[in-house]
mmCIF file with all atom_site columns, C-alpha atoms in Angstrom:
data_model
loop_
_atom_site.group_PDB
_atom_site.id
_atom_site.type_symbol
_atom_site.label_atom_id
_atom_site.label_alt_id
_atom_site.label_comp_id
_atom_site.label_asym_id
_atom_site.label_entity_id
_atom_site.label_seq_id
_atom_site.pdbx_PDB_ins_code
_atom_site.Cartn_x
_atom_site.Cartn_y
_atom_site.Cartn_z
_atom_site.occupancy
_atom_site.B_iso_or_equiv
_atom_site.pdbx_formal_charge
_atom_site.auth_seq_id
_atom_site.auth_comp_id
_atom_site.auth_asym_id
_atom_site.auth_atom_id
_atom_site.pdbx_PDB_model_num
ATOM 1  C CA . UNK I 1 1  ? -5.477  77.619 118.573 1.00 91.00 ? 25  UNK I CA 1
ATOM 2  C CA . UNK I 1 2  ? -2.011  76.131 118.889 1.00 96.00 ? 26  UNK I CA 1
ATOM 3  C CA . UNK I 1 3  ? 0.228   75.801 115.847 1.00 97.00 ? 27  UNK I CA 1
ATOM 4  C CA . UNK I 1 4  ? 2.229   72.872 114.487 1.00 97.00 ? 28  UNK I CA 1
ATOM 5  C CA . UNK I 1 5  ? 5.240   74.336 112.687 1.00 97.00 ? 29  UNK I CA 1
ATOM 6  C CA . UNK I 1 6  ? 6.621   70.924 111.711 1.00 97.00 ? 30  UNK I CA 1
ATOM 7  C CA . UNK I 1 7  ? 5.461   70.707 108.122 1.00 97.00 ? 31  UNK I CA 1
ATOM 8  C CA . UNK I 1 8  ? 5.872   67.911 105.620 1.00 96.00 ? 32  UNK I CA 1
ATOM 9  C CA . UNK I 1 9  ? 8.430   68.170 102.839 1.00 97.00 ? 33  UNK I CA 1
ATOM 10 C CA . UNK I 1 10 ? 7.621   67.064 99.266  1.00 97.00 ? 34  UNK I CA 1
ATOM 11 C CA . UNK I 1 11 ? 4.207   65.840 100.342 1.00 94.00 ? 35  UNK I CA 1
ATOM 12 C CA . UNK I 1 12 ? 2.221   67.067 97.356  1.00 96.00 ? 36  UNK I CA 1
ATOM 13 C CA . UNK I 1 13 ? 0.858   64.631 94.817  1.00 94.00 ? 37  UNK I CA 1
ATOM 14 C CA . UNK I 1 14 ? 3.362   64.180 92.003  1.00 95.00 ? 38  UNK I CA 1
ATOM 15 C CA . UNK I 1 15 ? 6.353   65.297 94.093  1.00 97.00 ? 39  UNK I CA 1
ATOM 16 C CA . UNK I 1 16 ? 9.814   64.250 92.967  1.00 97.00 ? 40  UNK I CA 1
ATOM 17 C CA . UNK I 1 17 ? 10.143  61.206 95.246  1.00 97.00 ? 41  UNK I CA 1
ATOM 18 C CA . UNK I 1 18 ? 10.866  57.552 94.554  1.00 96.00 ? 42  UNK I CA 1
ATOM 19 C CA . UNK I 1 19 ? 8.263   54.871 95.262  1.00 96.00 ? 43  UNK I CA 1
ATOM 20 C CA . UNK I 1 20 ? 8.304   52.917 98.504  1.00 96.00 ? 44  UNK I CA 1
ATOM 21 C CA . UNK I 1 21 ? 9.592   49.841 96.635  1.00 97.00 ? 45  UNK I CA 1
ATOM 22 C CA . UNK I 1 22 ? 12.477  51.733 95.046  1.00 95.00 ? 46  UNK I CA 1
ATOM 23 C CA . UNK I 1 23 ? 13.310  53.381 98.372  1.00 95.00 ? 47  UNK I CA 1
ATOM 24 C CA . UNK I 1 24 ? 13.252  50.067 100.238 1.00 95.00 ? 48  UNK I CA 1
ATOM 25 C CA . UNK I 1 25 ? 15.661  48.512 97.739  1.00 94.00 ? 49  UNK I CA 1
ATOM 26 C CA . UNK I 1 26 ? 17.985  51.505 97.460  1.00 92.00 ? 50  UNK I CA 1
ATOM 27 C CA . UNK I 1 27 ? 21.608  50.918 98.372  1.00 88.00 ? 51  UNK I CA 1
ATOM 28 C CA . UNK I 1 28 ? 21.846  54.603 99.336  1.00 88.00 ? 52  UNK I CA 1
ATOM 29 C CA . UNK I 1 29 ? 19.048  54.148 101.884 1.00 87.00 ? 53  UNK I CA 1
ATOM 30 C CA . UNK I 1 30 ? 20.821  51.146 103.326 1.00 87.00 ? 54  UNK I CA 1
ATOM 31 C CA . UNK I 1 31 ? 24.397  52.431 103.261 1.00 87.00 ? 55  UNK I CA 1
ATOM 32 C CA . UNK I 1 32 ? 23.899  56.198 103.346 1.00 85.00 ? 56  UNK I CA 1
ATOM 33 C CA . UNK I 1 33 ? 25.118  58.838 100.963 1.00 79.00 ? 57  UNK I CA 1
ATOM 34 C CA . UNK I 1 34 ? 28.385  58.012 99.278  1.00 83.00 ? 58  UNK I CA 1
ATOM 35 C CA . UNK I 1 35 ? 30.736  60.026 97.123  1.00 85.00 ? 59  UNK I CA 1
ATOM 36 C CA . UNK I 1 36 ? 29.194  61.071 93.835  1.00 85.00 ? 60  UNK I CA 1
ATOM 37 C CA . UNK I 1 37 ? 25.946  62.608 92.691  1.00 82.00 ? 61  UNK I CA 1
ATOM 38 C CA . UNK I 1 38 ? 22.977  62.142 94.994  1.00 84.00 ? 62  UNK I CA 1
ATOM 39 C CA . UNK I 1 39 ? 19.603  61.314 93.481  1.00 90.00 ? 63  UNK I CA 1
ATOM 40 C CA . UNK I 1 40 ? 17.252  64.171 94.349  1.00 93.00 ? 64  UNK I CA 1
ATOM 41 C CA . UNK I 1 41 ? 14.158  61.955 94.304  1.00 95.00 ? 65  UNK I CA 1
ATOM 42 C CA . UNK I 1 42 ? 15.796  59.565 96.776  1.00 94.00 ? 66  UNK I CA 1
ATOM 43 C CA . UNK I 1 43 ? 16.835  62.408 99.104  1.00 93.00 ? 67  UNK I CA 1
ATOM 44 C CA . UNK I 1 44 ? 13.329  63.858 98.818  1.00 96.00 ? 68  UNK I CA 1
ATOM 45 C CA . UNK I 1 45 ? 11.866  60.500 99.893  1.00 96.00 ? 69  UNK I CA 1
ATOM 46 C CA . UNK I 1 46 ? 14.038  60.458 103.017 1.00 95.00 ? 70  UNK I CA 1
ATOM 47 C CA . UNK I 1 47 ? 13.046  64.028 103.862 1.00 96.00 ? 71  UNK I CA 1
ATOM 48 C CA . UNK I 1 48 ? 9.392   63.247 103.154 1.00 97.00 ? 72  UNK I CA 1
ATOM 49 C CA . UNK I 1 49 ? 9.362   60.250 105.484 1.00 97.00 ? 73  UNK I CA 1
ATOM 50 C CA . UNK I 1 50 ? 11.135  62.029 108.327 1.00 97.00 ? 74  UNK I CA 1
ATOM 51 C CA . UNK I 1 51 ? 9.039   65.183 107.975 1.00 98.00 ? 75  UNK I CA 1
ATOM 52 C CA . UNK I 1 52 ? 5.749   63.230 107.901 1.00 97.00 ? 76  UNK I CA 1
ATOM 53 C CA . UNK I 1 53 ? 6.718   61.416 111.113 1.00 97.00 ? 77  UNK I CA 1
ATOM 54 C CA . UNK I 1 54 ? 7.825   64.640 112.821 1.00 97.00 ? 78  UNK I CA 1
ATOM 55 C CA . UNK I 1 55 ? 4.704   66.489 111.709 1.00 98.00 ? 79  UNK I CA 1
ATOM 56 C CA . UNK I 1 56 ? 2.387   63.730 112.941 1.00 98.00 ? 80  UNK I CA 1
ATOM 57 C CA . UNK I 1 57 ? 4.124   63.556 116.317 1.00 97.00 ? 81  UNK I CA 1
ATOM 58 C CA . UNK I 1 58 ? 4.047   67.313 116.788 1.00 98.00 ? 82  UNK I CA 1
ATOM 59 C CA . UNK I 1 59 ? 0.405   67.513 115.659 1.00 98.00 ? 83  UNK I CA 1
ATOM 60 C CA . UNK I 1 60 ? -0.440  65.037 118.415 1.00 98.00 ? 84  UNK I CA 1
ATOM 61 C CA . UNK I 1 61 ? 1.453   67.251 120.887 1.00 97.00 ? 85  UNK I CA 1
ATOM 62 C CA . UNK I 1 62 ? -0.364  70.369 119.645 1.00 98.00 ? 86  UNK I CA 1
ATOM 63 C CA . UNK I 1 63 ? -3.792  68.724 119.738 1.00 97.00 ? 87  UNK I CA 1
ATOM 64 C CA . UNK I 1 64 ? -3.390  67.179 123.180 1.00 96.00 ? 88  UNK I CA 1
ATOM 65 C CA . UNK I 1 65 ? -1.346  69.873 124.952 1.00 96.00 ? 89  UNK I CA 1
ATOM 66 C CA . UNK I 1 66 ? -2.810  72.974 123.343 1.00 97.00 ? 90  UNK I CA 1
ATOM 67 C CA . UNK I 1 67 ? 0.700   74.407 123.027 1.00 97.00 ? 91  UNK I CA 1
ATOM 68 C CA . UNK I 1 68 ? 2.557   75.572 119.932 1.00 97.00 ? 92  UNK I CA 1
ATOM 69 C CA . UNK I 1 69 ? 5.196   73.209 118.561 1.00 98.00 ? 93  UNK I CA 1
ATOM 70 C CA . UNK I 1 70 ? 7.505   75.129 116.256 1.00 97.00 ? 94  UNK I CA 1
ATOM 71 C CA . UNK I 1 71 ? 10.976  74.293 114.999 1.00 95.00 ? 95  UNK I CA 1
ATOM 72 C CA . UNK I 1 72 ? 12.158  77.352 116.933 1.00 97.00 ? 96  UNK I CA 1
ATOM 73 C CA . UNK I 1 73 ? 10.671  75.987 120.181 1.00 96.00 ? 97  UNK I CA 1
ATOM 74 C CA . UNK I 1 74 ? 13.418  74.854 122.567 1.00 97.00 ? 98  UNK I CA 1
ATOM 75 C CA . UNK I 1 75 ? 13.856  71.076 122.651 1.00 97.00 ? 99  UNK I CA 1
ATOM 76 C CA . UNK I 1 76 ? 13.062  70.924 126.377 1.00 98.00 ? 100 UNK I CA 1
ATOM 77 C CA . UNK I 1 77 ? 9.734   72.671 125.721 1.00 97.00 ? 101 UNK I CA 1
ATOM 78 C CA . UNK I 1 78 ? 8.872   70.275 122.879 1.00 97.00 ? 102 UNK I CA 1
ATOM 79 C CA . UNK I 1 79 ? 9.642   67.352 125.182 1.00 97.00 ? 103 UNK I CA 1
ATOM 80 C CA . UNK I 1 80 ? 7.415   68.878 127.877 1.00 98.00 ? 104 UNK I CA 1
ATOM 81 C CA . UNK I 1 81 ? 4.628   69.392 125.323 1.00 97.00 ? 105 UNK I CA 1
ATOM 82 C CA . UNK I 1 82 ? 4.890   65.693 124.429 1.00 97.00 ? 106 UNK I CA 1
ATOM 83 C CA . UNK I 1 83 ? 4.726   64.718 128.105 1.00 97.00 ? 107 UNK I CA 1
ATOM 84 C CA . UNK I 1 84 ? 1.615   66.874 128.531 1.00 97.00 ? 108 UNK I CA 1
ATOM 85 C CA . UNK I 1 85 ? 0.093   65.380 125.382 1.00 97.00 ? 109 UNK I CA 1
ATOM 86 C CA . UNK I 1 86 ? 0.725   61.796 126.496 1.00 96.00 ? 110 UNK I CA 1
ATOM 87 C CA . UNK I 1 87 ? -0.703  62.479 129.950 1.00 96.00 ? 111 UNK I CA 1
ATOM 88 C CA . UNK I 1 88 ? -3.770  64.172 128.454 1.00 94.00 ? 112 UNK I CA 1
ATOM 89 C CA . UNK I 1 89 ? -4.275  61.292 126.036 1.00 93.00 ? 113 UNK I CA 1
ATOM 90 C CA . UNK I 1 90 ? -3.988  58.731 128.836 1.00 92.00 ? 114 UNK I CA 1
ATOM 91 C CA . UNK I 1 91 ? -6.423  60.678 131.012 1.00 90.00 ? 115 UNK I CA 1
ATOM 92 C CA . UNK I 1 92 ? -8.851  60.908 128.121 1.00 81.00 ? 116 UNK I CA 1
ATOM 93 C CA . UNK I 1 93 ? -8.667  57.163 127.536 1.00 78.00 ? 117 UNK I CA 1
ATOM 94 C CA . UNK I 1 94 ? -8.992  56.390 131.261 1.00 77.00 ? 118 UNK I CA 1
ATOM 95 C CA . UNK I 1 95 ? -11.813 58.790 132.012 1.00 74.00 ? 119 UNK I CA 1
ATOM 96 C CA . UNK I 1 96 ? -13.480 58.496 128.610 1.00 65.00 ? 120 UNK I CA 1
ATOM 97 C CA . UNK I 1 97 ? -13.135 62.197 127.920 1.00 60.00 ? 121 UNK I CA 1
#
């Protein structure tokens, strides 16, 4: 069975992350990190969102291609795994597999 090495960050219930409403309204989210002390719960939210998206995308690639997707996998190989996954998904939809 292929492995997805792209894991979520701060995804556990009760993790130190701000709510979606606070994150949406945050000046730091809009303008980026500025000089001073960064809020850990805001940084955790950014890492959570990006890691969830990456993990979901790579899980699709793993499931459809049957190939490992690890953070140590060369970028060109990850791109090829995504191409394989998209083609397999399209074939499955077309042929009803």
